[in-house]
CSV table of C-alpha atoms and ligand atoms in Angstrom, one decimal:
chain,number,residue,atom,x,y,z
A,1,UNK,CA,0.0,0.0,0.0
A,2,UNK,CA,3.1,2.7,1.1
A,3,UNK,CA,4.9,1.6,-2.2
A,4,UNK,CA,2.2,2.5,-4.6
A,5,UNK,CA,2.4,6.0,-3.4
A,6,UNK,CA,6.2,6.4,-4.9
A,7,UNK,CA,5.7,4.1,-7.7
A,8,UNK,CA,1.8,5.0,-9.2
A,9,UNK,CA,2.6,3.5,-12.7
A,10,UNK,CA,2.9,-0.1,-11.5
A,11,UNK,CA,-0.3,0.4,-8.5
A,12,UNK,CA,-2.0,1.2,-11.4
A,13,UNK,CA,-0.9,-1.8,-13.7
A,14,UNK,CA,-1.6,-4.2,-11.2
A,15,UNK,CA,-4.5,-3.0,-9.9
A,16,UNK,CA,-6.7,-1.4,-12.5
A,17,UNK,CA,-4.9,-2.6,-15.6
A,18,UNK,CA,-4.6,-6.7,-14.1
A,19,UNK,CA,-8.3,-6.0,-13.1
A,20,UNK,CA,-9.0,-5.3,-17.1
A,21,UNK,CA,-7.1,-8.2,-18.0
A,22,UNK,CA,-9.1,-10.7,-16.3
A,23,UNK,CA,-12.3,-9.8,-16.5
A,24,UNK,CA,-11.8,-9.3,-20.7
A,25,UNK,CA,-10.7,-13.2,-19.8
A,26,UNK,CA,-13.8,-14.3,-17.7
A,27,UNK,CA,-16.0,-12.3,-20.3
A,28,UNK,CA,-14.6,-14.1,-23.0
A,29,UNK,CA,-14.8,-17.5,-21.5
A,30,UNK,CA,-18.2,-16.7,-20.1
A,31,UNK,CA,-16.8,-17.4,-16.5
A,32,UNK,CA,-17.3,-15.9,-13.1
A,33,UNK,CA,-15.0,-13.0,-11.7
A,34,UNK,CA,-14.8,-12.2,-8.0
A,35,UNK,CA,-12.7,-9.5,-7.3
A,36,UNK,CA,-11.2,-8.8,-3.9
A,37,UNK,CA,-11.0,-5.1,-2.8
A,38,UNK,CA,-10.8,-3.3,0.0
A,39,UNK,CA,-12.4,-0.9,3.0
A,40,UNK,CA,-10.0,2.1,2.2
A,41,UNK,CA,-12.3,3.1,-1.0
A,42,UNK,CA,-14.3,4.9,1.6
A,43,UNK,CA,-13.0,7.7,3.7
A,44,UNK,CA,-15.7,10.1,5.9
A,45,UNK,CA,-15.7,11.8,9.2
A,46,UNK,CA,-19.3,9.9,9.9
A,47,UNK,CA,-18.8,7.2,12.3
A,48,UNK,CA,-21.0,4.5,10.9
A,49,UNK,CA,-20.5,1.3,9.1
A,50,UNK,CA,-19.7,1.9,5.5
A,51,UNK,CA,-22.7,0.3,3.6
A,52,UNK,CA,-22.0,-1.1,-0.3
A,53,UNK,CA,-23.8,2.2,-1.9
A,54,UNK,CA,-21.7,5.1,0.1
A,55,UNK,CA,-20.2,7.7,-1.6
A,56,UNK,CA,-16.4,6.0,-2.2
A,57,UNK,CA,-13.4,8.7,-1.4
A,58,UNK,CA,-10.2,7.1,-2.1
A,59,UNK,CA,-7.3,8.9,0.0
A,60,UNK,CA,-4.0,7.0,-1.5
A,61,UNK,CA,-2.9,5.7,-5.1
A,62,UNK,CA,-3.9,2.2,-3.6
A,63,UNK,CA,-6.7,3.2,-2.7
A,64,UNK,CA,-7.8,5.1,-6.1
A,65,UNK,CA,-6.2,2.2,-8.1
A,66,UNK,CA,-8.2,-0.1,-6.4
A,67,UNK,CA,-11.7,1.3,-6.8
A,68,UNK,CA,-10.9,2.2,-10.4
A,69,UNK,CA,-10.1,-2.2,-10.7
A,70,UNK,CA,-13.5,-2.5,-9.6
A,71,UNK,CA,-15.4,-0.1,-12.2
A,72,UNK,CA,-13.2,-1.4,-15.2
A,73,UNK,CA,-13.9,-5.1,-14.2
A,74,UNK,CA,-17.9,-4.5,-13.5
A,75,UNK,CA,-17.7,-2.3,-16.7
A,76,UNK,CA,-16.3,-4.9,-19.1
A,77,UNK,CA,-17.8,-8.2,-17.0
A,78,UNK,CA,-21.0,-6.9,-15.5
A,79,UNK,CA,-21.8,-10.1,-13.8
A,80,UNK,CA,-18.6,-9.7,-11.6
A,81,UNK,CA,-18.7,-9.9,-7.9
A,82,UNK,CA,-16.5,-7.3,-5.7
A,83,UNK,CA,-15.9,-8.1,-2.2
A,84,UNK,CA,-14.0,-5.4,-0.3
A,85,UNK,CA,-12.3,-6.5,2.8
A,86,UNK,CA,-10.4,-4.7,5.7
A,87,UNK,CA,-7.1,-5.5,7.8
A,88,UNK,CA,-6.5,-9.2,6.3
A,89,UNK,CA,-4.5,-11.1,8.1
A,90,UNK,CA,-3.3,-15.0,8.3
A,91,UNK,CA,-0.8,-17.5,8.8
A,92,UNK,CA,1.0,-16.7,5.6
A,93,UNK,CA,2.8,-14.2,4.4
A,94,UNK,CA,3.5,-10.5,5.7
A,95,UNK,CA,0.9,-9.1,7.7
A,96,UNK,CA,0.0,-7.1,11.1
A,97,UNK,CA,-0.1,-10.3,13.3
A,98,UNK,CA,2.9,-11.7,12.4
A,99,UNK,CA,4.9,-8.3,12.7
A,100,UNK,CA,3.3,-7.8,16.2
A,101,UNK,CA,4.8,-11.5,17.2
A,102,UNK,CA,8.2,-10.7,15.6
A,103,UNK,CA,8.4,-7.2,17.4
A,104,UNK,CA,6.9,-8.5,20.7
A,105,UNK,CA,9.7,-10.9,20.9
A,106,UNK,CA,12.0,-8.1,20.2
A,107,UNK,CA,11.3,-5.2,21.9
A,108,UNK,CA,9.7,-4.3,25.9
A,109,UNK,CA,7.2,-1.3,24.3
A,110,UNK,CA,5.4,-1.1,21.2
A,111,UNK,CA,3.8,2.4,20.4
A,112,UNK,CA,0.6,1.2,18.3
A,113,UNK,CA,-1.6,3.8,16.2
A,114,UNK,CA,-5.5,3.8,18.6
A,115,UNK,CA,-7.0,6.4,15.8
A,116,UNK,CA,-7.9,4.3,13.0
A,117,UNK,CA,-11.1,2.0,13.4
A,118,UNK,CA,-11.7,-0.8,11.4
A,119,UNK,CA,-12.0,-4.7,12.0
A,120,UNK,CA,-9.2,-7.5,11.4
A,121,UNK,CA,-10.4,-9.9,8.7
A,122,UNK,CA,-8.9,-13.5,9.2
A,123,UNK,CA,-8.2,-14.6,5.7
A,124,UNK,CA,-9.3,-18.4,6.4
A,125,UNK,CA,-13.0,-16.8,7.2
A,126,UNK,CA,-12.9,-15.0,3.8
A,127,UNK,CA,-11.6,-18.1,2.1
A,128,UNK,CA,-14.7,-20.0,3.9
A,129,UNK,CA,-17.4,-17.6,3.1
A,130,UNK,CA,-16.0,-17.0,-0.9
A,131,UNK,CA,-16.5,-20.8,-0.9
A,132,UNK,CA,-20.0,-20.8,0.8
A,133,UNK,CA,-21.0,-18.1,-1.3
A,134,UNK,CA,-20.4,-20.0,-4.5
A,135,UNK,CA,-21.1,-23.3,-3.4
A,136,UNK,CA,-24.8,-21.5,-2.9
A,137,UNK,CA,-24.8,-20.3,-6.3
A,138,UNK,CA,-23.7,-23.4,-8.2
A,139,UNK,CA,-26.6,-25.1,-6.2
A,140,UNK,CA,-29.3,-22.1,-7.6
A,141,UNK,CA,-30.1,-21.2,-3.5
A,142,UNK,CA,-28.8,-17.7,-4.7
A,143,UNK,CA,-31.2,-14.7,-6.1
A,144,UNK,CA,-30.4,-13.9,-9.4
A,145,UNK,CA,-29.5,-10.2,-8.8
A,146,UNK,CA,-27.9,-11.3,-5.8
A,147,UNK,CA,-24.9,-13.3,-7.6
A,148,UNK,CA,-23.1,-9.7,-8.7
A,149,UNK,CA,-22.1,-6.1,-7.1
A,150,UNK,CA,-20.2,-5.3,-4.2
A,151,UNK,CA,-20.4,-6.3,-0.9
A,152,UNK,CA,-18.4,-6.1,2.6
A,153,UNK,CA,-17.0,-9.0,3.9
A,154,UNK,CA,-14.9,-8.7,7.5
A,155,UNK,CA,-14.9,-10.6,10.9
A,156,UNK,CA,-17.7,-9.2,13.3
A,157,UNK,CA,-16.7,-6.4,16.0
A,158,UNK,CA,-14.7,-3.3,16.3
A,159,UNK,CA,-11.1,-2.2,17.3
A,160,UNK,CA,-8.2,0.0,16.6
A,161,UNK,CA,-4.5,-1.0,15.7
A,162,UNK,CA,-3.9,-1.0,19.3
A,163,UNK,CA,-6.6,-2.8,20.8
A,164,UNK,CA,-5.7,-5.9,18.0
A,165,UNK,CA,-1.6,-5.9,19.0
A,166,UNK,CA,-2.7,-5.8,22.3
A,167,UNK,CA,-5.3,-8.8,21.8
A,168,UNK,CA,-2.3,-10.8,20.0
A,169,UNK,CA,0.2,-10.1,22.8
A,170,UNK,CA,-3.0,-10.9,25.6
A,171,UNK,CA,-3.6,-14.2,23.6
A,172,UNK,CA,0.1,-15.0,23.3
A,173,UNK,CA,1.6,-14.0,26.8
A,174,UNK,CA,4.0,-11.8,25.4
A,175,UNK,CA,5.0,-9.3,27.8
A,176,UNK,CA,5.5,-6.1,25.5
A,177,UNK,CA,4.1,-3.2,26.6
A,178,UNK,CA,1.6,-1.6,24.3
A,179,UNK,CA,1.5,2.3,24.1
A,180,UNK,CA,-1.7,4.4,22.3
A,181,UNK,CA,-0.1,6.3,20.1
A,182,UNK,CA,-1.8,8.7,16.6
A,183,UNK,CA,-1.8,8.5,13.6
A,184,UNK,CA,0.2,11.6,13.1
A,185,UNK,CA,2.8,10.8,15.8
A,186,UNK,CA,3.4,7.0,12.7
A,187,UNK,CA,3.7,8.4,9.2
A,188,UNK,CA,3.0,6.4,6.4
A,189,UNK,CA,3.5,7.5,3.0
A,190,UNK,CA,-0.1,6.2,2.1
A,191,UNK,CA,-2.8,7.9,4.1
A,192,UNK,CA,-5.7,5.1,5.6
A,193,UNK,CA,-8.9,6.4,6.8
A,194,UNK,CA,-9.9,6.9,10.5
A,195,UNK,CA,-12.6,4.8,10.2
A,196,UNK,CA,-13.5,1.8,8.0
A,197,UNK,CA,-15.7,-0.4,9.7
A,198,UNK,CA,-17.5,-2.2,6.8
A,199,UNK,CA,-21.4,-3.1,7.2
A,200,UNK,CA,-22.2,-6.6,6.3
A,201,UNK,CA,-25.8,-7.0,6.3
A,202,UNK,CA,-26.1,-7.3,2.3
A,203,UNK,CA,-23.6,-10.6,2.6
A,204,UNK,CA,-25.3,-11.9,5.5
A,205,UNK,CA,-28.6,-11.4,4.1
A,206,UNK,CA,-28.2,-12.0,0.9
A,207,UNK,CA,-25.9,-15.2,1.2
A,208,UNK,CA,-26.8,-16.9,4.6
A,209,UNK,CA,-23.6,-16.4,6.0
A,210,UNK,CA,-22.6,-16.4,10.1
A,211,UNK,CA,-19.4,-14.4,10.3
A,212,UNK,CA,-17.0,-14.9,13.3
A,213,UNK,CA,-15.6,-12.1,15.5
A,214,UNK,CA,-12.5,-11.1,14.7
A,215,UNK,CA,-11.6,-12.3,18.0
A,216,UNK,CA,-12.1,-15.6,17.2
A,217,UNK,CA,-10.7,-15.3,14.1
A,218,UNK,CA,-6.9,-14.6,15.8
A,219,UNK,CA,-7.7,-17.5,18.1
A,220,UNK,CA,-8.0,-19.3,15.4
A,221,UNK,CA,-5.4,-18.1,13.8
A,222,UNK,CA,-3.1,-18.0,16.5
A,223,UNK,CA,-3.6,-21.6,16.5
A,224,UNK,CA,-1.9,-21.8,13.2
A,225,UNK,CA,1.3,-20.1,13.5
B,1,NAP,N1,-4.0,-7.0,3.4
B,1,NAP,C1,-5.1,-6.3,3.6
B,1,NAP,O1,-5.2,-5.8,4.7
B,1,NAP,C2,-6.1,-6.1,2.6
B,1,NAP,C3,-7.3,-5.4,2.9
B,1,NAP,C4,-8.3,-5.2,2.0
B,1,NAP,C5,-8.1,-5.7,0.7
B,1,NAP,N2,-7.0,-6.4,0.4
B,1,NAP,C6,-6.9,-7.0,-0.9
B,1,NAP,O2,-6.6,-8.4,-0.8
B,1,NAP,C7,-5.8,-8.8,-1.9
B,1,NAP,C8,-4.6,-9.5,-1.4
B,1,NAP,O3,-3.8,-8.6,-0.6
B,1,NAP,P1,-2.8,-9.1,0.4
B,1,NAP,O4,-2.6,-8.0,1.4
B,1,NAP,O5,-3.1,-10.5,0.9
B,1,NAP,O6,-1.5,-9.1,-0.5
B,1,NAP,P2,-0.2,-10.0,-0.4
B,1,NAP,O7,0.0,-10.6,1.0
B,1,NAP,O8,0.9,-9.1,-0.9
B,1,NAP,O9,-0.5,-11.2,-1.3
B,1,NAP,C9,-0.6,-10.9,-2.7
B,1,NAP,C10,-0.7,-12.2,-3.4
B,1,NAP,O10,-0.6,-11.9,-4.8
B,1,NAP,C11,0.4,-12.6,-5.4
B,1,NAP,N3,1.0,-11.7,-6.4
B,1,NAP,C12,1.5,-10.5,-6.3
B,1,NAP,N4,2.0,-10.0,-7.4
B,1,NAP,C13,1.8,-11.0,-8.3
B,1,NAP,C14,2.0,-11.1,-9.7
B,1,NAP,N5,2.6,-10.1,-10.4
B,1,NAP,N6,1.6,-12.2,-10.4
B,1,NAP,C15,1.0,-13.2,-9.7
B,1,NAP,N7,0.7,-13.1,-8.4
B,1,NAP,C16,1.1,-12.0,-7.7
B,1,NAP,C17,1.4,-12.9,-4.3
B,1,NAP,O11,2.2,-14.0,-4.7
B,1,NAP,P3,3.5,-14.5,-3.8
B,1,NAP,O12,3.0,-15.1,-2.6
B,1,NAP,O13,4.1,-15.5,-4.8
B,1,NAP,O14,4.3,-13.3,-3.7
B,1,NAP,C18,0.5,-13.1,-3.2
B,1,NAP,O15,0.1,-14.5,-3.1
B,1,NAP,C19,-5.5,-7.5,-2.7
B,1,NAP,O16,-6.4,-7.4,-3.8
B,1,NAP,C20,-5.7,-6.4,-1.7
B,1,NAP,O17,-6.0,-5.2,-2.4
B,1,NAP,C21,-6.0,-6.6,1.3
């Protein structure tokens, strides 16, 4: 996300121009796109869930790049499904948990940004409910005009940066000590929106789908690593 601020060309070749790419593929082939994206489309000083029709108002080039992936993909494959997402995490990869575990084993104090709201999304969960949501289709349990558009996919519940690192270290034992700290006092080339707490009701009531907290989602995760 940081990088595509200093390098816009290749955000936007990866995100908009990929996003082309593959649904002229899917269109052609007369298969099924769904496209991930993400909670930082929306950016307001309102402090309510973001539903699937609120204005977007992309802050960063990832941001911008992403939304503008979505319209090119629902333009050229209108049957396309968009699911943004917030905070993903998992057992692979880079991401916030396994930083927080690396650091925590480094370092006594942690200063961890408490102004940005959102909720962690535990990849696994995603995974499961991309799976459930096609399995539904394929077996016709799915409303026509429900099976394309956007919608919100996170765990359940609310936190802050802090609150999650302070969750992992709770869950692991890890005696770091966490300090609140602002947004302003941890730069970051790309700017992220104080709050982007995503409103699921369309998925849940559209697809049939239970979606865990996000505290069981670490549990679960936690498991894993
Ligand atoms: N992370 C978040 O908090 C978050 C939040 C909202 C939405 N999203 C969206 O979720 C999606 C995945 O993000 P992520 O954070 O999981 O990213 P990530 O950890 O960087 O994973 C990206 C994946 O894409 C693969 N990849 C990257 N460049 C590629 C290329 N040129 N050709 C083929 N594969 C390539 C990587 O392969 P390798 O493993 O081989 O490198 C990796 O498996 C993105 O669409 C992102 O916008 C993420």
């Amino acid at each position: 996300m940081d990088k595509a601020e200093s390098n816009e060309e290749l955000a936007y070749t990866v995100n908009v121009t990929g996003s082309k790419h593959l649904a002229q593929a899917c269109s052609l082939h007369e298969v099924g796109l769904l496209h991930i994206s993400t909670d930082y489309v929306y950016n307001s000083q309102s402090e309510r869930p973001f539903r699937e029709d609120d204005t977007t108002n992309p802050q960063s080039v990832y941001a911008k790049t992403k939304l503008e992936g979505e319209q090119v993909a629902q333009m050229i494959h209108p049957s396309t499904i968009i699911i943004r997402t917030s905070w993903v995490y998992s057992s692979f990869g880079h991401n916030f948990v396994k930083t927080m575990l690396r650091l925590g084993a480094e370092r006594d104090t942690l200063g961890i940004v408490a102004d940005q709201i959102g909720t962690p999304t535990y990849a696994r969960h995603l995974a499961a409910a991309i799976l459930e949501m096609l399995h539904k289709m394929e077996e016709g349990e799915i409303a026509d005009g429900h099976m394309r558009g956007i919608y919100h996919y996170s765990n359940e519940g609310v936190c802050s940066w802090y609150d999650f690192a302070k969750a992992i270290f709770v869950a692991r034992g890890i005696d770091c000590q966490v300090n609140d700290i602002t947004t302003d006092q941890y730069p970051t080339p790309a700017q992220r929106p104080p709050y982007s707490v995503l409103d699921k009701s369309k998925i849940k009531e559209n697809f049939g789908l239970k979606i865990p907290s996000w505290e069981e989602g670490l549990k679960e995760c936690l498991e894993l690593i």
